[in-house]
Amino acid sequence: PSRDSLDNTTATSLMTPSTVQPIEEVTENMGCNSCLHPSCPHSATMNRICDCPGDDIYGQPCTGSLILDVNSKPNWKLACNKLHCNTLIRFRGEIHDITPQPHIPCPECGVTTAIFEFNKLRSPLPNGATTCVGCVVCDEFLNSITEVVAGR
């Protein structure tokens, strides 16, 4: 039916999804980088890499986490999820995809590992490899393609 032919009750029921349940932990104006919903692919639970190493705007050690910004492709970055911290870690290179492995911590430091997939034509990995799994803190190569900056 066309929108014009529906009465107000029918139109409202079609526009209001009845199967969507609110997430209890979510507060108004909360971004995905702070949400702890365990099954959402955009949540901090799925994309948290490590504690934020920066300071907040007041000069105090930050209590936030560095979260993979899944919308930053192809200029991948980790951003602090605290409002008063501008710490970013940017990745250099031809990274096609980054997939955090929230249930696989680094055995050396405990940071969340991730799968890094590089451009198949311009991969910096040896022998034509395009995929590596590692920790951005302990893995010498992954650490070498990052830079810490301030921004949003």
Tab-separated table of C-alpha atoms in Angstrom:
chain	number	residue	atom	x	y	z
A	1	PRO	CA	0.000	0.000	0.000
A	2	SER	CA	1.104	3.542	-0.561
A	3	ARG	CA	1.943	5.701	2.410
A	4	ASP	CA	-0.932	8.056	1.561
A	5	SER	CA	-3.483	5.221	1.750
A	6	LEU	CA	-2.563	4.159	5.307
A	7	ASP	CA	-4.341	5.505	8.343
A	8	ASN	CA	-2.212	6.956	11.168
A	9	THR	CA	-2.357	3.831	13.367
A	10	THR	CA	-1.213	1.516	10.589
A	11	ALA	CA	1.517	3.911	9.456
A	12	THR	CA	2.844	4.252	13.011
A	13	SER	CA	2.930	0.494	13.548
A	14	LEU	CA	4.843	-0.008	10.292
A	15	MET	CA	7.421	2.633	11.192
A	16	THR	CA	7.951	1.407	14.771
A	17	PRO	CA	9.819	-1.901	14.870
A	18	SER	CA	8.139	-4.086	17.458
A	19	THR	CA	10.971	-6.640	17.577
A	20	VAL	CA	13.714	-4.197	18.577
A	21	GLN	CA	14.523	-4.492	22.260
A	22	PRO	CA	16.434	-1.708	24.008
A	23	ILE	CA	19.899	-2.525	25.277
A	24	GLU	CA	19.843	-1.943	29.017
A	25	GLU	CA	23.480	-0.809	29.312
A	26	VAL	CA	23.068	1.932	26.691
A	27	THR	CA	22.498	5.453	27.892
A	28	GLU	CA	21.326	8.431	25.873
A	29	ASN	CA	24.048	9.890	23.628
A	30	MET	CA	26.343	6.901	24.212
A	31	GLY	CA	28.485	6.069	21.212
A	32	CYS	CA	29.288	2.591	19.991
A	33	ASN	CA	32.850	2.994	21.287
A	34	SER	CA	31.496	2.954	24.864
A	35	CYS	CA	28.747	0.355	24.497
A	36	LEU	CA	29.393	-2.976	26.181
A	37	HIS	CA	26.767	-5.010	24.318
A	38	PRO	CA	28.447	-8.391	23.778
A	39	SER	CA	27.037	-9.259	20.360
A	40	CYS	CA	27.090	-5.940	18.503
A	41	PRO	CA	29.944	-5.818	15.961
A	42	HIS	CA	30.383	-2.061	16.603
A	43	SER	CA	30.570	-2.215	20.409
A	44	ALA	CA	33.579	-1.520	22.592
A	45	THR	CA	33.366	-5.129	23.734
A	46	MET	CA	34.129	-6.346	20.211
A	47	ASN	CA	36.574	-3.593	19.163
A	48	ARG	CA	38.559	-2.740	22.307
A	49	ILE	CA	42.287	-3.183	21.791
A	50	CYS	CA	43.915	-1.857	24.977
A	51	ASP	CA	43.889	0.701	27.772
A	52	CYS	CA	44.473	4.243	26.564
A	53	PRO	CA	48.108	5.251	27.152
A	54	GLY	CA	47.333	8.983	26.952
A	55	ASP	CA	46.379	11.739	29.325
A	56	ASP	CA	43.026	13.493	29.412
A	57	ILE	CA	42.676	17.208	28.690
A	58	TYR	CA	43.306	17.915	32.380
A	59	GLY	CA	46.716	16.209	32.324
A	60	GLN	CA	45.545	13.171	34.286
A	61	PRO	CA	46.170	9.590	33.117
A	62	CYS	CA	43.270	8.532	30.919
A	63	THR	CA	40.958	5.794	32.180
A	64	GLY	CA	39.563	5.029	28.727
A	65	SER	CA	40.226	2.332	26.166
A	66	LEU	CA	41.542	2.463	22.627
A	67	ILE	CA	38.768	1.188	20.380
A	68	LEU	CA	39.139	0.282	16.716
A	69	ASP	CA	37.143	2.822	14.734
A	70	VAL	CA	35.456	0.433	12.301
A	71	ASN	CA	34.288	3.391	10.209
A	72	SER	CA	37.798	4.780	9.664
A	73	LYS	CA	38.633	2.391	6.805
A	74	PRO	CA	40.883	2.815	4.801
A	75	ASN	CA	42.670	5.215	7.194
A	76	TRP	CA	42.402	2.880	10.162
A	77	LYS	CA	42.716	4.253	13.671
A	78	LEU	CA	42.257	3.387	17.306
A	79	ALA	CA	40.543	6.150	19.267
A	80	CYS	CA	40.097	6.658	22.984
A	81	ASN	CA	36.492	6.251	24.074
A	82	LYS	CA	36.649	8.898	26.801
A	83	LEU	CA	35.187	12.306	26.031
A	84	HIS	CA	38.076	14.279	27.524
A	85	CYS	CA	40.907	12.399	25.790
A	86	ASN	CA	42.136	13.002	22.253
A	87	THR	CA	44.555	10.079	21.960
A	88	LEU	CA	44.552	8.343	18.576
A	89	ILE	CA	46.730	5.651	17.117
A	90	ARG	CA	46.790	5.744	13.334
A	91	PHE	CA	47.897	2.895	11.123
A	92	ARG	CA	50.108	3.594	8.126
A	93	GLY	CA	50.165	1.286	5.162
A	94	GLU	CA	47.838	-0.478	2.824
A	95	ILE	CA	45.593	-2.203	5.370
A	96	HIS	CA	42.467	-3.614	3.789
A	97	ASP	CA	40.827	-4.840	6.993
A	98	ILE	CA	41.433	-5.122	10.743
A	99	THR	CA	39.496	-7.621	12.833
A	100	PRO	CA	40.041	-7.536	16.616
A	101	GLN	CA	40.121	-10.900	18.348
A	102	PRO	CA	38.516	-9.991	21.705
A	103	HIS	CA	38.925	-13.497	23.104
A	104	ILE	CA	42.598	-13.860	22.109
A	105	PRO	CA	44.874	-11.686	24.252
A	106	CYS	CA	48.562	-11.279	23.518
A	107	PRO	CA	50.455	-13.861	25.598
A	108	GLU	CA	53.174	-11.302	26.376
A	109	CYS	CA	51.198	-8.200	27.419
A	110	GLY	CA	47.480	-9.069	27.465
A	111	VAL	CA	46.471	-6.573	24.755
A	112	THR	CA	43.760	-7.772	22.368
A	113	THR	CA	45.249	-9.248	19.220
A	114	ALA	CA	43.867	-8.533	15.771
A	115	ILE	CA	43.929	-9.934	12.255
A	116	PHE	CA	45.439	-7.474	9.768
A	117	GLU	CA	44.700	-7.973	6.085
A	118	PHE	CA	46.856	-5.979	3.687
A	119	ASN	CA	46.287	-4.957	0.092
A	120	LYS	CA	47.282	-7.956	-2.026
A	121	LEU	CA	49.196	-5.809	-4.532
A	122	ARG	CA	51.064	-3.652	-2.002
A	123	SER	CA	51.441	-5.829	1.076
A	124	PRO	CA	54.482	-4.997	3.231
A	125	LEU	CA	54.605	-8.576	4.499
A	126	PRO	CA	57.331	-10.944	3.277
A	127	ASN	CA	56.828	-13.564	0.547
A	128	GLY	CA	53.610	-12.056	-0.758
A	129	ALA	CA	51.685	-12.720	2.455
A	130	THR	CA	48.639	-10.529	2.971
A	131	THR	CA	47.489	-11.499	6.474
A	132	CYS	CA	49.116	-11.354	9.861
A	133	VAL	CA	47.789	-11.787	13.381
A	134	GLY	CA	49.386	-9.917	16.215
A	135	CYS	CA	49.550	-7.378	18.978
A	136	VAL	CA	50.069	-3.696	18.130
A	137	VAL	CA	52.229	-3.299	21.243
A	138	CYS	CA	54.521	-6.348	21.116
A	139	ASP	CA	54.691	-7.139	17.408
A	140	GLU	CA	57.632	-5.151	16.035
A	141	PHE	CA	56.187	-4.878	12.527
A	142	LEU	CA	52.680	-3.835	13.645
A	143	ASN	CA	54.143	-1.356	16.092
A	144	SER	CA	56.248	0.138	13.289
A	145	ILE	CA	53.172	0.976	11.188
A	146	THR	CA	51.447	2.954	13.937
A	147	GLU	CA	51.739	6.534	15.097
A	148	VAL	CA	50.292	8.129	18.218
A	149	VAL	CA	48.616	11.470	17.526
A	150	ALA	CA	46.154	13.820	19.176
A	151	GLY	CA	42.831	14.388	17.471
A	152	ARG	CA	39.368	12.969	16.975
